[in-house]
Amino acid sequence: AEKAKKEGKDVVAAGTTAASVGRLVSSLSSSSCSNVNTFSLALLHGTKLLPPSKLGAIKILRDNPRNESNVVCNKKKAEVTVKFSVVPPQDYGSDGDDANASLVEAVVVDAMELETPPSSVEACTSKDVRIEEGMDYQRYMQNAAAEAAKAAAEVATTASKSKPVDASTNAATDGSDEMVVTAFEVSGSIDYTKLIEKFGSKPLTPYLLRRLENVTVKRGTVPRLHRFLRREIFFSHRDIEKICELLEGWYGVAPPPEDVDEEEGRPGQQEQQQEQQQPTTPCPIYLYTGRGPSSAAMHLGHLVPFLFTAWLQKAFQCPLVIQMTDDEKFIFKGEYAGERAGDGTGAEPNRTGDDLDRFANLTTENAKDIVACEFLEDKTFLFSDLDYVGRMYPNIVRIWKAVTVNQVNGIFGFDGGSNIGKIAFPAVQAAPSFGSSFPNVLGGGGGGG
C-alpha cells in the first residue's frame, strides 16, 4: 500500500473507500524507521459495531518481542504478529498510559456514521484485489490459464483425430484424479481402502468400537464414544485391539460377542451398567502425544488430536505425557548466523547468534492452548525437550544404537545436505514411547524400555 501511495496510485479502486480510516502514530523514535507513521489501519463499522471514535486509543504491545508483536523472517516467508489492546476513551491519557513507552496513539478519522453499512464496506471486506499491480498480475494469470487450456484442447483434438481412444479406459489413463496423500499434500479422489493399505493400518470396525465401548462407556468413565468415532471421522487404527485386551484384563471383563445384531450393538447406545469390581492396580497403559511449536497460537487443525487425546485420557483414566519438541523446530526451521554471535563486547556479549530461545518461548505460548483442552490435571505431564531431554537420554542412546542412518534417511527422505540434528532427532521423538523415559512420572524406574 505504501509503495502504491508513493507512485501516486490509489490503494483502493476508484469509487470505493474504507468506512473509517485511522493512522497509527508511533511515540517511539527508531533508527530503523525513518517514517514515524508505521502503518495505516482501516476500521470497518456498521450498525452493530462501534465507530472508531469510540475506541479511544490502540496500544500496540511490543515491550517483549518474543511474547508480543514481532516480525520473523526466513528464506520462504515473513510472519508478522501484531498484538494490541484497545484503551477506552475515559482511560486514555492516564498516568500509567502516558508513562508507557510502547503506547501507540490512534489518530482516527471517522467517516459518516450511517444506519446501514455503505456499499464501500462490502468492497473492503471482499477478497477482490484492489491494488493496480495485483489486478495486472491477476489478468496476466487469467490470460495464461486461458491460453494453456486452449493449447491443451488443441492437442487433445489432434490426438483424438490421429488415434481412437477407448472411452472405457479414460478414467484409468487420466492421472488428474490420482490420489496423492503425503505429509504436505492431499489431492485427487481419495480411496480410503487403498489409503488404509498404503499406511499399513486397519479399519475401525463396528465390533472393535463395541469392544472399545465395553471398556470405557460401560465402565462409567465417559458417557459415550467420541463423536470422531461415532461419525467415522477416525476410520482406521493400529493396535486398538491390543489396548482393549489390556483394559479387559485390567477390569476383569470379557469382550462383547461378535455375533450381535448391528442395530442392537451399535456403538454409543446406552445400556444398563453392571456392577464391576474396580481395579486396584495402576492402569497398564499411558498415552503419548506432542506438539512442535512453530507459531505463537494454534489453529483448529492443531487441536483435533489434542481434543481426541483428552477424551481417550478420560475414557481410559490413564496417565498422559505431552512432548513439546522445541528442539525439533529449531533444528528444522531455526536460524543461525555466526556474524551475530557474541564476541565478549557490546550490550549482549554472550549472544548466541541463533533463535533457539524463540522456539522455547513458543512452547510456553502453545502450552496455554493445549491445557485448555481439559486434560486430567493429576495424570498429565507436559514437558519441553530442551528442559527434560536429559531424563530420556539413556533411551535415546539405545534407539541411536538400534537404528541405522540409511533407515532414517529412507523413512524421512534426509540426504547429505541435512544437518546432523535432523538425522538424530527421530530417536528423541521415539523415546517417550518407552515408559522408562519417565521414571518419576510413571514410576517406570530407570531401566531400558
mmCIF file of C-alpha atoms in Angstrom, residues 1-9 11 23 40:
data_model
loop_
_atom_site.group_PDB
_atom_site.id
_atom_site.type_symbol
_atom_site.label_atom_id
_atom_site.label_comp_id
_atom_site.label_asym_id
_atom_site.label_seq_id
_atom_site.Cartn_x
_atom_site.Cartn_y
_atom_site.Cartn_z
ATOM 1 C CA ALA A 1 0.000 0.000 0.000
ATOM 2 C CA GLU A 2 2.823 2.437 0.855
ATOM 3 C CA LYS A 3 4.525 1.662 -2.460
ATOM 4 C CA ALA A 4 1.308 2.415 -4.329
ATOM 5 C CA LYS A 5 0.914 5.720 -2.475
ATOM 6 C CA LYS A 6 4.446 6.839 -3.336
ATOM 7 C CA GLU A 7 3.762 6.140 -7.005
ATOM 8 C CA GLY A 8 0.605 8.238 -6.870
ATOM 9 C CA LYS A 9 -1.755 5.293 -7.231
ATOM 10 C CA VAL A 11 -4.790 1.979 -2.758
ATOM 11 C CA ARG A 23 -3.276 6.070 11.133
ATOM 12 C CA SER A 40 -2.367 2.701 8.386
#
